[in-house]
Short mmCIF file of C-alpha atoms in Angstrom, two decimals:
data_model
loop_
_atom_site.label_atom_id
_atom_site.label_comp_id
_atom_site.label_asym_id
_atom_site.label_seq_id
_atom_site.Cartn_x
_atom_site.Cartn_y
_atom_site.Cartn_z
CA MET A 1 58.81 190.66 -22.21
CA ASN A 2 58.13 192.73 -25.43
CA GLN A 3 55.21 190.72 -26.73
CA ALA A 4 52.00 192.03 -28.41
CA GLU A 5 49.35 192.62 -25.80
CA PRO A 6 45.83 190.73 -26.73
CA LYS A 7 42.90 192.42 -26.57
CA HIS A 8 41.30 190.30 -23.91
CA ASP A 9 42.10 189.68 -20.66
CA ILE A 10 44.22 186.34 -21.04
CA LYS A 11 45.86 184.33 -18.19
CA ILE A 12 48.33 181.77 -18.94
CA ARG A 13 48.32 178.73 -16.27
CA GLU A 14 48.46 175.12 -15.99
CA VAL A 15 45.73 173.04 -17.46
CA SER A 16 44.70 170.20 -14.99
CA GLY A 17 41.76 167.76 -14.66
CA VAL A 18 39.51 165.80 -17.12
CA LYS A 19 37.39 168.82 -17.89
CA GLU A 20 40.15 171.28 -18.79
CA PHE A 21 41.97 168.52 -20.79
CA ASN A 22 38.67 168.03 -22.72
CA LEU A 23 38.75 171.52 -23.77
CA CYS A 24 41.82 170.78 -25.35
CA ILE A 25 40.44 168.26 -27.39
CA GLU A 26 37.88 170.61 -28.51
CA LEU A 27 40.47 173.23 -29.20
CA GLN A 28 42.25 170.79 -31.40
CA ARG A 29 39.29 170.28 -33.52
CA ALA A 30 38.62 173.93 -34.00
CA ALA A 31 42.15 174.91 -34.68
CA PHE A 32 43.36 171.97 -37.00
CA LYS A 33 40.42 170.63 -38.62
CA LEU A 34 41.68 167.32 -38.17
CA PRO A 35 39.81 163.94 -38.17
CA ASP A 36 39.47 162.27 -35.01
CA LEU A 37 42.15 159.72 -35.48
CA GLU A 38 44.70 162.56 -35.76
CA ILE A 39 43.45 164.26 -32.50
CA SER A 40 45.64 164.04 -29.34
CA PRO A 41 42.94 162.13 -26.87
CA LEU A 42 42.06 162.73 -23.31
CA ARG A 43 44.41 159.90 -22.12
CA HIS A 44 47.53 161.51 -23.78
CA PHE A 45 47.02 164.51 -21.82
CA ILE A 46 46.42 162.94 -18.38
CA VAL A 47 49.41 160.35 -18.83
CA THR A 48 51.68 163.42 -19.91
CA ASN A 49 50.53 165.27 -16.67
CA SER A 50 51.53 162.19 -14.53
CA CYS A 51 55.05 161.52 -16.28
CA GLY A 52 56.69 164.86 -15.79
CA GLY A 53 55.17 166.73 -18.88
CA PHE A 54 52.64 169.27 -18.52
CA THR A 55 49.98 171.40 -20.62
CA LEU A 56 50.01 175.14 -20.53
CA GLY A 57 46.73 176.96 -21.40
CA ALA A 58 45.70 180.44 -22.34
CA PHE A 59 42.26 181.27 -20.71
CA VAL A 60 39.83 184.05 -20.94
CA LYS A 61 37.79 183.67 -17.62
CA ASP A 62 36.90 179.86 -18.21
CA GLU A 63 37.41 179.68 -22.04
CA LEU A 64 40.55 177.77 -23.26
CA VAL A 65 41.65 179.82 -26.20
CA GLY A 66 45.12 178.27 -26.60
CA PHE A 67 47.52 175.89 -25.08
CA VAL A 68 50.99 174.33 -25.54
CA HIS A 69 51.48 170.52 -24.79
CA HIS A 70 55.08 169.74 -23.23
CA LEU A 71 56.29 166.09 -22.96
CA ALA A 72 59.08 164.96 -20.86
CA ALA A 73 61.93 163.39 -23.35
CA VAL A 74 65.63 162.10 -23.09
CA ARG A 75 68.56 163.10 -25.23
CA ASN A 76 71.81 161.18 -24.59
CA GLY A 77 70.89 160.71 -20.92
CA GLU A 78 69.85 164.34 -20.31
CA ILE A 79 65.89 164.97 -19.68
CA ILE A 80 64.86 167.48 -22.13
CA GLY A 81 61.30 168.75 -23.23
CA TYR A 82 59.42 167.75 -26.51
CA SER A 83 56.81 170.40 -27.44
CA HIS A 84 54.31 167.95 -28.88
CA MET A 85 51.69 170.70 -30.01
CA ALA A 86 50.35 173.98 -29.78
CA ALA A 87 46.89 175.35 -30.80
CA ILE A 88 45.42 178.73 -30.67
CA SER A 89 41.57 179.18 -31.24
CA PRO A 90 40.96 180.62 -34.74
CA ASP A 91 39.01 183.55 -33.01
CA PHE A 92 42.22 184.64 -30.90
CA GLN A 93 44.80 184.44 -34.00
CA ASN A 94 47.45 187.22 -34.09
CA ALA A 95 46.78 188.29 -30.50
CA GLY A 96 50.35 187.30 -29.30
CA ILE A 97 49.00 184.16 -27.62
CA GLY A 98 51.33 181.60 -29.12
CA ALA A 99 54.46 183.77 -27.96
CA ARG A 100 53.35 184.10 -24.37
CA LEU A 101 52.49 180.25 -24.19
CA LYS A 102 55.97 179.52 -25.41
CA TRP A 103 57.73 181.92 -23.19
CA ALA A 104 55.66 180.47 -20.46
CA GLN A 105 56.61 176.86 -21.25
CA ARG A 106 60.41 177.99 -21.22
CA GLU A 107 60.03 179.56 -17.72
CA LYS A 108 58.25 176.51 -16.46
CA ALA A 109 60.85 174.26 -18.11
CA LEU A 110 63.75 176.17 -16.61
CA SER A 111 62.13 175.67 -13.12
CA GLN A 112 62.27 172.13 -13.60
CA GLY A 113 65.80 171.78 -14.27
CA VAL A 114 65.04 171.36 -18.30
CA ARG A 115 67.32 173.55 -20.52
CA PHE A 116 66.34 172.39 -24.01
CA ILE A 117 63.21 171.78 -25.91
CA LYS A 118 62.65 170.55 -29.44
CA TRP A 119 59.75 170.26 -31.55
CA THR A 120 58.56 169.89 -35.36
CA PHE A 121 57.10 172.10 -38.06
CA GLU A 122 56.31 172.02 -41.64
CA PRO A 123 59.38 173.43 -43.65
CA MET A 124 57.20 174.81 -46.37
CA LEU A 125 55.07 177.28 -43.95
CA PRO A 126 56.52 180.58 -43.63
CA ARG A 127 54.60 181.82 -40.81
CA ASN A 128 55.72 178.89 -38.60
CA ALA A 129 59.33 179.31 -39.86
CA HIS A 130 59.15 183.10 -38.90
CA PHE A 131 57.82 182.59 -35.46
CA ASN A 132 60.27 179.67 -34.30
CA LEU A 133 63.36 181.46 -35.72
CA ASN A 134 62.71 185.22 -35.69
CA ARG A 135 60.90 185.51 -32.55
CA LEU A 136 61.80 182.58 -30.17
CA GLY A 137 65.48 182.07 -31.24
CA ALA A 138 65.28 178.47 -32.20
CA THR A 139 67.73 177.07 -34.48
CA ILE A 140 67.61 174.18 -37.06
CA SER A 141 70.15 171.54 -37.91
CA THR A 142 67.70 168.41 -38.51
CA TYR A 143 65.37 167.47 -41.34
CA ALA A 144 62.93 164.66 -40.91
CA GLU A 145 61.61 162.99 -44.20
CA ASN A 146 58.07 161.98 -44.12
CA TYR A 147 57.82 162.15 -40.37
CA TYR A 148 54.24 161.10 -39.91
CA GLY A 149 53.60 159.40 -42.99
CA THR A 150 52.24 160.35 -46.35
CA ASP A 151 49.09 162.67 -46.69
CA TYR A 152 49.31 164.08 -43.04
CA HIS A 153 48.01 167.64 -43.57
CA VAL A 154 47.35 170.25 -41.10
CA ASN A 155 44.17 171.03 -42.65
CA PHE A 156 42.14 168.25 -44.48
CA GLU A 157 39.21 170.35 -45.06
CA SER A 158 41.03 172.32 -47.53
CA PHE A 159 41.24 169.76 -49.80
CA ASP A 160 38.67 167.63 -51.94
CA LYS A 161 41.01 164.52 -51.97
CA PRO A 162 44.42 163.50 -50.68
CA VAL A 163 47.29 164.97 -52.82
CA GLY A 164 49.97 162.35 -51.68
CA LEU A 165 52.66 164.57 -50.35
CA ASP A 166 55.02 163.18 -47.58
CA SER A 167 55.01 164.77 -44.22
CA ASP A 168 58.38 166.32 -44.14
CA ARG A 169 59.28 168.31 -40.93
CA LEU A 170 62.26 170.37 -39.58
CA PHE A 171 63.33 170.04 -35.97
CA ALA A 172 63.32 173.38 -34.05
CA SER A 173 66.01 173.44 -31.28
CA TRP A 174 65.59 175.64 -28.42
CA GLN A 175 68.36 176.12 -25.94
CA LEU A 176 66.48 177.73 -23.18
CA ASP A 177 69.45 179.17 -21.28
CA SER A 178 71.41 180.41 -24.07
CA GLU A 179 72.39 183.99 -24.61
CA ARG A 180 70.65 184.05 -28.08
CA VAL A 181 67.16 182.74 -26.62
CA GLU A 182 67.43 185.24 -23.62
CA CYS A 183 67.91 188.08 -26.10
CA PHE A 184 64.89 187.00 -28.12
CA GLU A 185 62.82 186.86 -24.84
CA HIS A 186 63.54 190.43 -24.07
CA GLY A 187 62.42 191.69 -27.72
CA GLU A 188 66.14 191.77 -28.87
CA ILE A 189 67.64 190.46 -31.95
CA PRO A 190 71.11 189.01 -31.53
CA GLU A 191 73.84 189.65 -34.04
CA ILE A 192 74.90 186.49 -36.03
CA LYS A 193 78.75 187.25 -36.53
CA SER A 194 79.20 184.78 -39.19
CA GLU A 195 78.39 185.19 -43.07
CA ILE A 196 75.35 183.66 -44.49
CA THR A 197 76.88 180.20 -46.11
CA ARG A 198 73.68 178.93 -47.96
CA ILE A 199 70.01 180.15 -48.60
CA ILE A 200 66.99 177.67 -49.08
CA GLU A 201 64.02 179.26 -50.86
CA ILE A 202 60.44 178.22 -50.54
CA PRO A 203 57.07 179.29 -52.05
CA ALA A 204 55.46 182.25 -50.16
CA ASN A 205 51.75 180.52 -50.40
CA TRP A 206 52.42 176.82 -50.15
CA SER A 207 48.46 175.82 -49.33
CA ALA A 208 47.66 177.33 -52.67
CA LEU A 209 50.44 175.58 -54.53
CA VAL A 210 49.47 172.19 -52.97
CA LYS A 211 45.70 172.88 -53.91
CA ASN A 212 46.29 174.14 -57.31
CA GLU A 213 49.32 172.71 -58.73
CA PRO A 214 50.00 169.51 -56.43
CA ASN A 215 52.51 167.95 -59.00
CA LYS A 216 54.64 171.37 -58.87
CA ALA A 217 54.06 171.25 -54.91
CA ARG A 218 55.86 167.53 -54.87
CA GLU A 219 58.66 168.89 -56.75
CA GLU A 220 59.27 171.66 -54.59
CA GLN A 221 59.18 169.75 -51.56
CA LEU A 222 61.58 167.41 -52.95
CA ARG A 223 64.17 170.35 -53.96
CA VAL A 224 63.77 171.80 -50.39
CA ARG A 225 64.26 168.40 -48.85
CA ALA A 226 67.55 167.86 -50.90
CA GLU A 227 69.01 171.33 -50.23
CA PHE A 228 68.24 170.82 -46.27
CA GLN A 229 69.74 167.44 -46.27
CA THR A 230 72.90 168.59 -48.06
CA ALA A 231 73.13 171.58 -46.02
CA PHE A 232 72.80 169.61 -42.57
CA ALA A 233 75.35 167.12 -44.02
CA ASP A 234 77.64 169.96 -44.38
CA ASN A 235 77.15 170.78 -40.49
CA LEU A 236 75.15 174.17 -41.43
CA ILE A 237 72.88 175.81 -39.03
CA CYS A 238 69.66 177.50 -39.83
CA ALA A 239 69.10 180.33 -37.59
CA LYS A 240 67.08 183.08 -39.53
CA PHE A 241 64.23 183.48 -41.90
CA GLU A 242 63.00 186.21 -44.46
CA ARG A 243 59.49 186.47 -45.57
CA GLY A 244 58.66 187.56 -48.91
CA ALA A 245 55.48 188.19 -51.21
CA GLU A 246 56.50 185.45 -53.64
CA ILE A 247 59.45 183.71 -51.98
CA SER A 248 60.62 183.25 -48.71
CA ARG A 249 64.14 182.44 -47.48
CA TYR A 250 65.68 180.28 -44.85
CA LEU A 251 69.42 181.45 -43.99
CA LEU A 252 72.08 179.06 -42.76
CA TYR A 253 75.28 179.71 -41.46
CA ARG A 254 78.50 177.77 -40.29
CA ASN A 255 78.17 178.85 -36.86
CA ILE A 256 76.23 181.24 -35.04
#
């Protein structure tokens, strides 16, 4: 695979046992800065492991520096995967660990007969959109309004008080055995033969906008929500993302 090689000797393997699952708890605290109420607890990992799901970890010797948590789910009678959470230690960001974990997740899911995985991410975060669309080959055709409830945010310590934003999410769809995803796994960018049908712009620095101009942030969120909902009602598919210094753009197509 054409992935960036981290500086450390990192091994990807399954996380198991109470001791290692507790490492996932601590890593969530370090990566997300969430209150304990929002942390997935030990029993969640244990039950997942017992019910067809799994947790893959990135280890430097015995230190857990990243993980992806995979649930077993059902779609129209088909067993699929739901990628509930991925976390990387702040000390190991930008080392290619997230991509290695996702490709390992794909490999393990396929070995279990699972061909499709979905997960959510914040529409206003360019880094996540770039990773999901441009590096993994996921597509998007579903927008979830206020998915986790108002005031949910990935980094509570960044704000002095709640800002009253809805937790809107996009659903990433990952068809594991598709030609598109196989191309991305090998570092290739597959051609999209149809023309760009619609463009949805987002501000490049969402966190700063939320902190400094919360009212404008709400307006932007409502605009982006309406544009995605209209596009998906028109059966468009989002399959590419362009990052910019001031504005980033989701690219939508009639078919891919």
